[in-house]
Coordinates of C-alpha atoms in Angstrom, one line a residue:
M1280 CA 0.0 0.0 0.0
L1281 CA 2.9 2.4 0.8
A1282 CA 4.4 1.7 -2.6
S1283 CA 1.1 2.4 -4.3
Q1284 CA 0.8 5.7 -2.4
L1285 CA 4.3 6.8 -3.4
F1286 CA 3.5 5.8 -7.0
E1287 CA 0.3 8.0 -7.0
E1288 CA 2.2 10.9 -5.6
A1289 CA 5.0 10.5 -8.1
V1290 CA 2.6 10.4 -11.1
K1291 CA 0.9 13.5 -9.6
F1292 CA 4.1 15.6 -9.4
L1293 CA 6.5 14.3 -12.0
P1294 CA 6.5 15.8 -15.5
L1295 CA 4.5 13.9 -18.1
H1296 CA 7.5 12.8 -20.1
V1297 CA 8.9 10.9 -17.1
K1298 CA 7.7 7.3 -17.6
T1299 CA 6.9 5.8 -14.2
I1300 CA 5.9 2.2 -13.2
L1301 CA 4.8 0.4 -10.0
I1302 CA 6.2 -3.1 -9.3
T1303 CA 4.6 -5.2 -6.5
Q1304 CA 4.3 -8.9 -5.8
E1305 CA 0.5 -8.7 -6.2
A1306 CA 0.7 -6.9 -9.5
D1307 CA 3.9 -8.0 -11.0
S1308 CA 4.5 -6.3 -14.4
K1309 CA 6.1 -8.3 -17.2
E1310 CA 7.0 -5.0 -19.0
N1311 CA 10.6 -4.3 -19.8
L1312 CA 11.9 -2.0 -17.1
V1313 CA 14.5 -0.5 -19.4
D1314 CA 11.6 1.4 -21.0
F1315 CA 10.9 3.4 -17.8
D1316 CA 12.6 6.4 -16.2
F1317 CA 11.3 6.0 -12.6
I1318 CA 10.6 2.6 -11.0
I1319 CA 8.7 2.3 -7.7
G1320 CA 8.1 -1.0 -6.0
T1321 CA 8.2 -3.2 -2.9
H1322 CA 10.8 -5.8 -1.9
A1323 CA 9.8 -7.6 -5.2
L1324 CA 12.1 -5.3 -7.0
L1325 CA 15.1 -6.9 -5.3
Y1326 CA 14.4 -10.1 -7.2
R1327 CA 14.0 -8.6 -10.6
E1328 CA 16.5 -7.9 -13.3
L1329 CA 16.9 -4.2 -13.0
P1330 CA 18.3 -1.8 -15.7
E1331 CA 21.2 0.6 -15.1
C1332 CA 20.1 3.4 -12.8
A1333 CA 21.5 6.7 -11.5
L1334 CA 19.8 6.7 -8.1
V1335 CA 18.5 4.1 -5.7
M1336 CA 16.2 5.2 -2.8
V1337 CA 15.0 3.0 0.1
D1338 CA 12.0 4.2 2.2
E1339 CA 11.3 2.8 5.7
Q1340 CA 14.9 1.4 5.8
H1341 CA 14.5 -0.1 9.3
R1342 CA 11.9 -2.5 7.9
F1343 CA 14.4 -4.3 5.6
G1344 CA 16.0 -7.4 7.0
T1345 CA 19.7 -8.1 6.8
K1346 CA 19.3 -10.4 3.7
Q1347 CA 17.4 -7.7 1.9
R1348 CA 20.0 -5.2 2.8
A1349 CA 22.6 -7.4 1.4
L1350 CA 20.7 -7.5 -1.9
L1351 CA 20.5 -3.7 -1.8
S1352 CA 24.2 -3.4 -1.2
A1353 CA 25.0 -5.7 -4.1
L1354 CA 22.6 -3.7 -6.3
V1355 CA 24.4 -0.4 -5.7
S1356 CA 28.0 -1.8 -5.5
K1357 CA 28.5 -4.5 -8.1
Q1358 CA 27.2 -2.4 -11.1
A1359 CA 29.7 -0.5 -13.2
W1360 CA 27.6 2.7 -13.0
H1361 CA 27.7 3.0 -9.2
P1362 CA 24.3 4.7 -8.5
H1363 CA 23.8 7.2 -5.7
Y1364 CA 22.2 5.4 -2.7
L1365 CA 19.8 7.1 -0.3
Q1366 CA 18.1 5.4 2.6
F1367 CA 15.3 7.0 4.7
S1368 CA 14.3 6.0 8.3
A1369 CA 12.4 7.8 11.0
T1370 CA 13.9 5.4 13.6
P1371 CA 17.1 3.7 12.7
I1372 CA 17.4 0.2 14.2
P1373 CA 20.5 -0.5 16.4
R1374 CA 22.7 -1.9 13.7
T1375 CA 22.0 1.1 11.4
L1376 CA 22.7 3.6 14.2
S1377 CA 26.0 1.8 15.0
M1378 CA 27.0 2.2 11.3
I1379 CA 26.1 5.9 11.5
Q1380 CA 28.1 6.4 14.7
S1381 CA 31.1 4.5 13.3
S1382 CA 31.1 6.6 10.1
L1383 CA 30.6 3.6 7.9
V1384 CA 27.7 5.6 6.2
D1385 CA 27.2 9.3 5.7
F1386 CA 23.9 10.7 7.1
S1387 CA 21.8 13.8 7.2
F1388 CA 19.5 14.4 10.2
I1389 CA 16.2 16.2 9.4
K1390 CA 14.8 17.6 12.6
M1391 CA 12.2 20.0 11.0
L1392 CA 8.7 18.5 11.1
P1393 CA 6.0 19.5 8.5
F1394 CA 4.0 20.6 11.6
P1395 CA 4.4 20.2 15.4
K1396 CA 3.0 16.9 16.7
D1397 CA 1.1 17.0 19.9
I1398 CA 0.9 13.4 21.0
T1399 CA 0.4 12.2 24.6
T1400 CA 1.9 8.8 25.3
K1401 CA 0.8 6.8 28.4
V1402 CA 1.7 3.4 29.7
I1403 CA -1.5 1.7 30.9
A1404 CA -2.6 -1.6 32.4
K1405 CA -5.8 -3.6 33.0
K1406 CA -7.0 -1.2 35.8
D1407 CA -7.1 1.6 33.2
F1408 CA -9.4 -0.2 30.7
K1409 CA -12.6 1.5 31.7
A1410 CA -11.0 5.0 31.3
L1411 CA -9.6 3.9 28.0
V1412 CA -13.0 2.9 26.7
E1413 CA -14.4 6.3 27.8
H1414 CA -11.6 8.1 26.0
L1415 CA -12.3 6.1 22.8
R1416 CA -16.0 7.0 22.9
A1417 CA -15.1 10.7 23.5
E1418 CA -12.8 10.8 20.5
I1419 CA -15.2 9.0 18.2
A1420 CA -18.0 11.4 19.3
Q1421 CA -15.7 14.2 17.8
K1422 CA -15.6 12.3 14.5
H1423 CA -12.0 11.1 15.2
Q1424 CA -10.8 7.6 14.5
C1425 CA -9.0 5.1 16.7
I1426 CA -6.9 2.0 16.2
I1427 CA -6.3 -0.9 18.6
V1428 CA -3.2 -3.0 17.7
Y1429 CA -3.2 -6.6 18.9
P1430 CA -0.1 -8.8 19.1
L1431 CA -1.6 -11.7 17.2
V1432 CA -4.7 -12.7 15.2
E1433 CA -5.5 -16.0 16.8
E1434 CA -5.4 -17.2 20.5
S1435 CA -2.0 -18.6 21.6
E1436 CA -0.9 -20.1 24.9
M1437 CA 2.5 -18.5 24.3
V1438 CA 1.2 -14.9 24.5
N1439 CA -0.3 -13.5 27.6
Y1440 CA -2.6 -11.1 25.8
Q1441 CA -5.9 -11.4 23.9
S1442 CA -5.8 -11.9 20.1
I1443 CA -7.9 -10.1 17.5
D1444 CA -10.2 -13.2 17.5
E1445 CA -10.7 -13.0 21.2
G1446 CA -11.0 -9.2 21.6
R1447 CA -13.0 -8.1 18.5
G1448 CA -16.3 -9.2 20.0
F1449 CA -16.2 -6.6 22.8
W1450 CA -15.5 -3.8 20.4
E1451 CA -18.0 -4.8 17.8
K1452 CA -20.7 -5.1 20.6
N1453 CA -19.9 -1.7 22.2
F1454 CA -19.0 0.5 19.2
E1455 CA -20.3 1.2 15.8
G1456 CA -18.2 1.4 12.7
V1457 CA -15.7 -1.2 13.7
Y1458 CA -13.4 -2.7 11.1
V1459 CA -11.0 -5.6 11.4
T1460 CA -7.9 -6.5 9.3
Y1461 CA -4.4 -8.0 9.6
G1462 CA -1.4 -8.9 7.5
K1463 CA -2.7 -12.0 5.7
D1464 CA -6.1 -10.6 5.1
K1465 CA -6.5 -10.5 1.3
N1466 CA -9.0 -7.7 1.6
K1467 CA -6.9 -5.5 3.9
E1468 CA -6.3 -2.7 1.4
E1469 CA -10.1 -2.4 0.7
I1470 CA -10.9 -2.5 4.4
L1471 CA -8.4 0.2 5.2
K1472 CA -9.7 2.4 2.4
T1473 CA -13.3 1.9 3.6
F1474 CA -12.3 2.5 7.2
K1475 CA -10.6 5.8 6.2
E1476 CA -13.9 7.1 4.8
E1477 CA -16.5 5.5 7.1
G1478 CA -15.0 3.8 10.2
N1479 CA -14.6 4.7 13.8
L1480 CA -12.5 1.9 15.3
L1481 CA -10.0 -0.3 13.5
I1482 CA -8.9 -3.6 15.1
S1483 CA -5.6 -4.7 13.6
T1484 CA -2.0 -6.0 14.0
T1485 CA 1.2 -4.1 13.3
V1486 CA 0.3 -4.1 9.6
V1487 CA -0.9 -0.5 10.1
E1488 CA 2.7 0.5 11.0
V1489 CA 3.0 1.9 7.5
G1490 CA 0.4 2.4 4.8
I1491 CA -2.7 4.4 4.1
S1492 CA -2.8 8.0 5.5
L1493 CA -5.6 8.5 8.1
P1494 CA -5.9 12.2 8.8
R1495 CA -8.8 11.7 11.3
L1496 CA -6.8 9.2 13.4
S1497 CA -6.3 10.6 16.9
T1498 CA -5.7 7.5 19.1
I1499 CA -3.8 4.3 18.9
V1500 CA -3.8 1.6 21.5
I1501 CA -0.9 -0.9 21.4
V1502 CA -1.7 -4.2 23.3
G1503 CA 1.4 -5.9 24.7
A1504 CA 3.6 -2.9 23.9
E1505 CA 6.6 -4.4 25.6
R1506 CA 6.8 -7.1 23.0
L1507 CA 7.6 -4.6 20.2
G1508 CA 10.9 -2.8 19.4
L1509 CA 11.0 0.9 20.0
A1510 CA 11.3 1.6 16.2
S1511 CA 8.0 -0.2 15.7
L1512 CA 6.3 1.6 18.6
H1513 CA 7.5 4.9 17.2
Q1514 CA 6.2 4.1 13.8
L1515 CA 2.8 3.0 15.2
R1516 CA 2.6 6.2 17.3
G1517 CA 3.4 8.2 14.3
R1518 CA 0.2 7.1 12.6
V1519 CA -1.8 9.6 14.8
S1520 CA -1.7 13.4 14.7
R1521 CA -0.5 13.4 11.0
N1522 CA -2.3 16.7 10.2
G1523 CA -1.9 18.5 13.5
L1524 CA -4.7 16.8 15.3
K1525 CA -4.2 16.2 19.1
G1526 CA -3.0 12.6 19.3
Y1527 CA -2.9 9.9 22.0
C1528 CA -0.8 6.7 22.2
Y1529 CA -1.6 4.1 24.9
L1530 CA 0.9 1.4 25.6
Y1531 CA -1.1 -1.5 27.2
T1532 CA 1.1 -3.9 29.2
N1533 CA 0.8 -6.6 31.8
I1534 CA 4.3 -5.8 33.2
A1535 CA 4.2 -4.0 36.5
K1536 CA 6.9 -1.5 35.5
S1537 CA 8.8 -1.1 32.3
E1538 CA 11.6 1.5 32.3
R1539 CA 12.0 1.1 28.5
L1540 CA 8.3 2.0 27.8
E1541 CA 8.4 4.8 30.3
K1542 CA 11.4 6.4 28.7
F1543 CA 9.8 5.9 25.2
S1544 CA 6.6 7.7 26.4
R1545 CA 8.6 10.8 27.4
T1546 CA 10.0 11.6 23.9
L1547 CA 8.8 12.0 20.4
D1548 CA 12.3 12.4 18.9
G1549 CA 13.0 9.5 16.5
F1550 CA 16.7 9.8 16.9
E1551 CA 16.5 9.8 20.7
I1552 CA 14.4 6.7 20.5
A1553 CA 16.9 5.0 18.1
E1554 CA 19.7 5.7 20.6
L1555 CA 17.5 4.3 23.4
D1556 CA 16.9 1.2 21.3
L1557 CA 20.7 0.9 20.7
A1558 CA 21.3 1.2 24.5
Y1559 CA 18.8 -1.6 25.3
R1560 CA 19.5 -4.0 22.3
Q1561 CA 23.1 -3.2 21.4
G1562 CA 24.4 -2.8 17.9
G1563 CA 24.8 -6.3 16.4
D1564 CA 27.1 -7.0 13.4
V1565 CA 28.4 -3.6 12.3
V1566 CA 30.4 -4.9 9.3
G1567 CA 28.9 -7.9 7.5
G1568 CA 27.1 -10.6 9.4
V1569 CA 23.4 -11.2 9.8
I1570 CA 22.6 -10.0 13.4
Q1571 CA 20.7 -6.7 13.7
S1572 CA 21.0 -6.3 17.4
G1573 CA 22.9 -7.8 20.4
K1574 CA 26.4 -7.6 21.7
K1575 CA 29.0 -8.6 19.1
L1576 CA 32.1 -6.6 20.1
V1577 CA 33.6 -8.0 23.3
W1578 CA 35.6 -5.0 24.6
F1579 CA 33.6 -2.2 23.0
E1580 CA 29.9 -1.3 23.3
M1581 CA 28.7 1.2 20.6
A1582 CA 25.9 2.5 22.9
N1583 CA 28.1 3.4 25.8
D1584 CA 31.7 3.9 24.7
E1585 CA 31.1 7.1 22.8
E1586 CA 34.4 8.8 23.8
I1587 CA 36.4 5.8 22.5
L1588 CA 34.5 6.0 19.2
K1589 CA 35.2 9.8 18.9
E1590 CA 38.9 9.2 19.6
A1591 CA 39.2 6.5 17.0
K1592 CA 37.4 8.6 14.3
S1593 CA 39.6 11.6 15.0
R1594 CA 42.8 9.5 14.6
L1595 CA 41.5 8.1 11.3
E1596 CA 40.7 11.6 10.0
A1597 CA 44.2 12.8 11.1

């Protein structure tokens, strides 16, 4: 869905003579890509024979796994024309942040937002459920929309939280305009589009982390928030208040106290959150390897030994 939105925007703003094409797994085009100037697509592009290009751009870089990143690196390095390579991420995962701090990649940090975001983030528990329901009703009464993100679709003994299948009945009984979708739902794009126009409450999984723009969305509730990485939490929270609307993010957890969630709730700064994620998860394999987080350097921790890193970089530059 994100690729489709980018394609629609590109067609809208690019000159008519720029030939643009969209490539996805669902609608795989057999056309010769050499005939196009601007190619937009999903991960499916990594497995296609691509023509020579001058620029490769990757959006939502933190959502690419290490194998997919290896394919991207091969794409931009093995070719004789050596295209420019730009990657975008609101919240770099620990491995990416380690590479930035170690000067393995150049980076630009854009702090300017299109508009100020006013989002209140709260860590809540079972005792707060009644107040949460009242808040959702109040927001919907103002023609705002709300999302509840569940950790899984079906019941599991391995997870100490309700699934979509277990929880949806309550919401459908007590609210009007309730829509349900998840990653493997073949109709999810249609459901999201209908929800955007007509819905009040969306029950979903983390599939809503990226995708369709919901300008009326004011509240997101993340069930089992401690199970998610901080980058994912930040992306989910970023779904609300996208046009200046007052936003709310509720982190529902069964844990008595979570320092990580409390620290996350106190900042909206994506780079701060990335550094916090690095401190908790460590940097993983900085050069090569397949691990995106976890301790790999025995005598040096990227998250804590900043002075050593600065000294090493200054000696290299000298």
